[in-house]
Short mmCIF file of N, CA, C and O in Angstrom, two decimals:
data_model
loop_
_atom_site.label_atom_id
_atom_site.label_comp_id
_atom_site.label_asym_id
_atom_site.label_seq_id
_atom_site.Cartn_x
_atom_site.Cartn_y
_atom_site.Cartn_z
N UNK A 544 0.87 -1.14 0.00
CA UNK A 544 -0.01 0.02 -0.05
C UNK A 544 1.02 1.26 -0.01
O UNK A 544 1.77 1.36 0.78
N UNK A 545 0.66 2.12 -0.92
CA UNK A 545 1.38 3.42 -0.89
C UNK A 545 0.49 4.56 -0.59
O UNK A 545 -0.74 4.46 -0.97
N UNK A 546 1.03 5.52 -0.02
CA UNK A 546 0.16 6.63 0.45
C UNK A 546 0.95 7.89 -0.21
O UNK A 546 2.09 8.16 0.08
N UNK A 547 0.19 8.74 -0.92
CA UNK A 547 0.73 10.02 -1.46
C UNK A 547 0.27 11.14 -0.54
O UNK A 547 -0.75 11.21 -0.21
N UNK A 548 1.26 11.99 -0.21
CA UNK A 548 0.98 13.18 0.60
C UNK A 548 1.11 14.39 -0.32
O UNK A 548 2.28 14.56 -0.79
N UNK A 549 0.13 15.09 -0.44
CA UNK A 549 0.16 16.29 -1.27
C UNK A 549 0.61 17.52 -0.48
O UNK A 549 0.02 17.96 0.53
N UNK A 550 1.79 18.02 -0.67
CA UNK A 550 2.34 19.21 0.01
C UNK A 550 2.35 20.43 -0.87
O UNK A 550 2.96 21.49 -0.53
N UNK A 551 1.56 20.32 -1.85
CA UNK A 551 1.42 21.61 -2.77
C UNK A 551 1.01 22.69 -2.07
O UNK A 551 0.01 22.70 -1.21
N UNK A 552 1.73 23.89 -2.13
CA UNK A 552 1.31 25.10 -1.49
C UNK A 552 1.71 25.25 0.01
O UNK A 552 1.68 26.22 0.62
N UNK A 553 2.32 24.18 0.53
CA UNK A 553 2.83 24.22 1.81
C UNK A 553 4.15 25.10 1.87
O UNK A 553 5.02 24.73 1.10
N UNK A 554 4.22 26.01 2.72
CA UNK A 554 5.55 26.82 2.77
C UNK A 554 6.71 25.94 3.18
O UNK A 554 6.54 25.11 4.01
N UNK A 555 7.83 26.21 2.52
CA UNK A 555 8.96 25.47 2.74
C UNK A 555 9.48 25.35 4.23
O UNK A 555 9.97 24.36 4.65
N UNK A 556 9.15 26.25 5.00
CA UNK A 556 9.62 26.38 6.42
C UNK A 556 8.72 25.28 7.21
O UNK A 556 9.07 25.04 8.29
N UNK A 557 7.64 24.88 6.61
CA UNK A 557 6.75 23.79 7.30
C UNK A 557 7.09 22.51 6.93
O UNK A 557 6.53 21.56 7.50
N UNK A 558 8.13 22.27 6.12
CA UNK A 558 8.45 20.98 5.67
C UNK A 558 9.82 20.47 6.25
O UNK A 558 10.81 21.27 6.20
N UNK A 559 9.85 19.49 6.92
CA UNK A 559 11.11 18.90 7.44
C UNK A 559 11.09 17.37 7.30
O UNK A 559 10.10 16.76 7.32
N UNK A 560 12.26 16.77 7.16
CA UNK A 560 12.49 15.44 7.04
C UNK A 560 13.60 15.04 8.11
O UNK A 560 14.51 15.81 8.41
N UNK A 561 13.46 13.92 8.73
CA UNK A 561 14.46 13.39 9.62
C UNK A 561 14.47 11.92 9.61
O UNK A 561 13.38 11.30 9.29
N UNK A 562 15.52 11.24 9.98
CA UNK A 562 15.57 9.78 10.03
C UNK A 562 14.66 9.36 11.13
O UNK A 562 14.40 9.91 12.17
N UNK A 563 14.15 8.19 10.94
CA UNK A 563 13.29 7.56 11.86
C UNK A 563 14.17 6.52 12.61
O UNK A 563 14.71 5.58 12.17
N UNK A 564 14.25 6.79 14.06
CA UNK A 564 15.03 5.88 14.82
C UNK A 564 14.60 4.37 14.81
O UNK A 564 15.38 3.43 14.71
N UNK A 565 13.34 4.21 14.72
CA UNK A 565 12.79 2.84 14.51
C UNK A 565 13.20 2.22 13.18
O UNK A 565 13.53 0.97 13.13
N UNK A 566 13.08 3.08 12.13
CA UNK A 566 13.50 2.58 10.78
C UNK A 566 14.89 2.12 10.81
O UNK A 566 15.40 1.19 10.19
N UNK A 567 15.71 2.94 11.48
CA UNK A 567 17.24 2.72 11.58
C UNK A 567 17.53 1.44 12.39
O UNK A 567 18.35 0.70 11.90
N UNK A 568 16.82 1.26 13.38
CA UNK A 568 17.06 0.10 14.22
C UNK A 568 16.71 -1.17 13.29
O UNK A 568 17.29 -2.12 13.42
N UNK A 569 15.51 -1.02 12.61
CA UNK A 569 15.04 -2.21 11.78
C UNK A 569 16.06 -2.52 10.74
O UNK A 569 16.46 -3.71 10.48
N UNK A 570 16.66 -1.48 10.06
CA UNK A 570 17.58 -1.76 9.05
C UNK A 570 18.92 -2.30 9.65
O UNK A 570 19.51 -3.15 9.06
N UNK A 571 19.32 -1.88 10.81
CA UNK A 571 20.51 -2.36 11.51
C UNK A 571 20.34 -3.88 11.78
O UNK A 571 21.29 -4.68 11.61
N UNK A 572 19.25 -4.24 12.38
CA UNK A 572 18.90 -5.55 12.74
C UNK A 572 18.91 -6.49 11.57
O UNK A 572 19.38 -7.56 11.59
N UNK A 573 18.35 -6.03 10.45
CA UNK A 573 18.29 -6.68 9.17
C UNK A 573 19.66 -6.98 8.80
O UNK A 573 20.04 -8.12 8.35
N UNK A 574 20.49 -5.89 8.65
CA UNK A 574 21.93 -6.14 8.20
C UNK A 574 22.70 -7.03 9.13
O UNK A 574 23.49 -7.81 8.57
N UNK A 575 22.37 -7.06 10.42
CA UNK A 575 23.03 -8.03 11.24
C UNK A 575 22.56 -9.39 11.05
O UNK A 575 23.44 -10.34 11.08
N UNK A 576 21.31 -9.67 10.83
CA UNK A 576 20.82 -11.05 10.65
C UNK A 576 20.88 -11.53 9.20
O UNK A 576 20.96 -12.79 9.04
N UNK A 577 21.06 -10.57 8.27
CA UNK A 577 21.21 -11.15 6.83
C UNK A 577 22.35 -10.44 6.22
O UNK A 577 22.11 -9.58 5.24
N UNK A 578 23.61 -10.46 6.68
CA UNK A 578 24.79 -9.65 6.15
C UNK A 578 24.98 -9.96 4.66
O UNK A 578 25.55 -9.14 4.01
N UNK A 579 24.66 -11.06 4.21
CA UNK A 579 24.85 -11.37 2.70
C UNK A 579 24.11 -10.49 1.84
O UNK A 579 24.45 -10.21 0.76
N UNK A 580 23.01 -9.87 2.38
CA UNK A 580 22.22 -8.93 1.51
C UNK A 580 22.83 -7.57 1.43
O UNK A 580 22.40 -6.79 0.47
N UNK A 581 23.87 -7.30 2.29
CA UNK A 581 24.48 -5.98 2.37
C UNK A 581 26.04 -6.10 2.23
O UNK A 581 26.59 -5.81 3.35
N UNK A 582 26.59 -6.40 1.24
CA UNK A 582 28.03 -6.58 1.17
C UNK A 582 28.84 -5.24 1.63
O UNK A 582 29.88 -5.42 2.13
N UNK A 583 28.28 -4.10 1.33
CA UNK A 583 28.85 -2.88 1.72
C UNK A 583 29.07 -2.68 3.25
O UNK A 583 29.74 -1.86 3.61
N UNK A 584 28.16 -3.45 3.99
CA UNK A 584 28.11 -3.42 5.48
C UNK A 584 28.88 -4.55 6.11
O UNK A 584 28.75 -4.75 7.27
N UNK A 585 29.56 -5.35 5.29
CA UNK A 585 30.13 -6.53 5.88
C UNK A 585 31.05 -6.32 6.95
O UNK A 585 31.04 -6.99 8.03
N UNK A 586 32.08 -5.38 6.86
CA UNK A 586 32.86 -5.07 7.99
C UNK A 586 32.21 -4.63 9.24
O UNK A 586 32.48 -5.13 10.37
N UNK A 587 31.17 -3.79 9.07
CA UNK A 587 30.46 -3.34 10.20
C UNK A 587 29.65 -4.42 10.86
O UNK A 587 29.77 -4.59 12.02
N UNK A 588 29.07 -5.31 10.02
CA UNK A 588 28.24 -6.43 10.53
C UNK A 588 29.07 -7.34 11.20
O UNK A 588 28.68 -7.87 12.31
N UNK A 589 30.23 -7.70 10.60
CA UNK A 589 31.10 -8.69 11.24
C UNK A 589 31.62 -8.16 12.62
O UNK A 589 31.52 -8.87 13.65
N UNK A 590 32.15 -6.91 12.55
CA UNK A 590 32.65 -6.35 13.89
C UNK A 590 31.50 -6.30 14.99
O UNK A 590 31.81 -6.67 16.20
N UNK A 591 30.29 -5.80 14.57
CA UNK A 591 29.23 -5.68 15.57
C UNK A 591 28.84 -6.92 16.07
O UNK A 591 28.55 -7.24 17.26
N UNK A 592 28.60 -7.99 15.16
CA UNK A 592 28.10 -9.29 15.60
C UNK A 592 29.22 -9.95 16.54
O UNK A 592 28.75 -10.68 17.51
N UNK A 593 30.43 -9.74 16.23
CA UNK A 593 31.45 -10.26 17.10
C UNK A 593 31.45 -9.63 18.52
O UNK A 593 31.94 -10.34 19.57
N UNK A 594 31.04 -8.47 18.66
CA UNK A 594 31.05 -7.75 19.87
C UNK A 594 29.74 -8.07 20.73
O UNK A 594 29.65 -7.65 21.93
N UNK A 595 28.80 -8.66 20.20
CA UNK A 595 27.54 -8.97 20.93
C UNK A 595 27.82 -10.08 21.87
O UNK A 595 28.62 -11.03 21.64
N UNK A 596 27.01 -10.11 22.96
CA UNK A 596 27.03 -11.28 23.91
C UNK A 596 26.51 -12.40 23.16
O UNK A 596 25.44 -12.33 22.32
N UNK A 597 26.93 -13.61 23.34
CA UNK A 597 26.54 -14.82 22.63
C UNK A 597 24.99 -15.00 22.72
O UNK A 597 24.37 -15.39 21.70
N UNK A 598 24.42 -14.84 23.83
CA UNK A 598 22.94 -15.22 23.94
C UNK A 598 22.06 -14.09 23.17
O UNK A 598 21.11 -14.44 22.49
N UNK A 599 22.67 -12.84 23.00
CA UNK A 599 21.94 -11.86 22.15
C UNK A 599 22.13 -12.16 20.66
O UNK A 599 21.23 -12.17 19.86
N UNK A 600 23.32 -12.57 20.33
CA UNK A 600 23.65 -12.88 18.98
C UNK A 600 22.87 -14.09 18.55
O UNK A 600 22.40 -14.11 17.31
N UNK A 601 22.64 -15.08 19.37
CA UNK A 601 21.87 -16.21 18.94
C UNK A 601 20.24 -15.72 18.71
O UNK A 601 19.67 -16.36 17.87
N UNK A 602 19.89 -14.80 19.43
CA UNK A 602 18.40 -14.37 19.29
C UNK A 602 18.22 -13.67 17.92
O UNK A 602 17.13 -13.52 17.54
N UNK A 603 19.32 -13.16 17.27
CA UNK A 603 19.08 -12.46 16.05
C UNK A 603 18.84 -13.46 14.84
O UNK A 603 18.32 -13.05 13.89
N UNK A 604 19.22 -14.71 14.91
CA UNK A 604 19.06 -15.62 13.92
C UNK A 604 17.86 -16.44 14.01
O UNK A 604 17.29 -16.60 14.95
#
């Protein structure tokens, strides 16, 4: 489902964009659990996964 938001006529000072912390968390968890999907993040995913406590790392898979 896609939703279009019409901002025609809205003053530029009323428009702002910012990253969503929840979306960032979801993307990070996905990259950790499926590192093969994101070869550009291989180094980060490997280092981060290695630094996790074993019980937490097991819960990602």
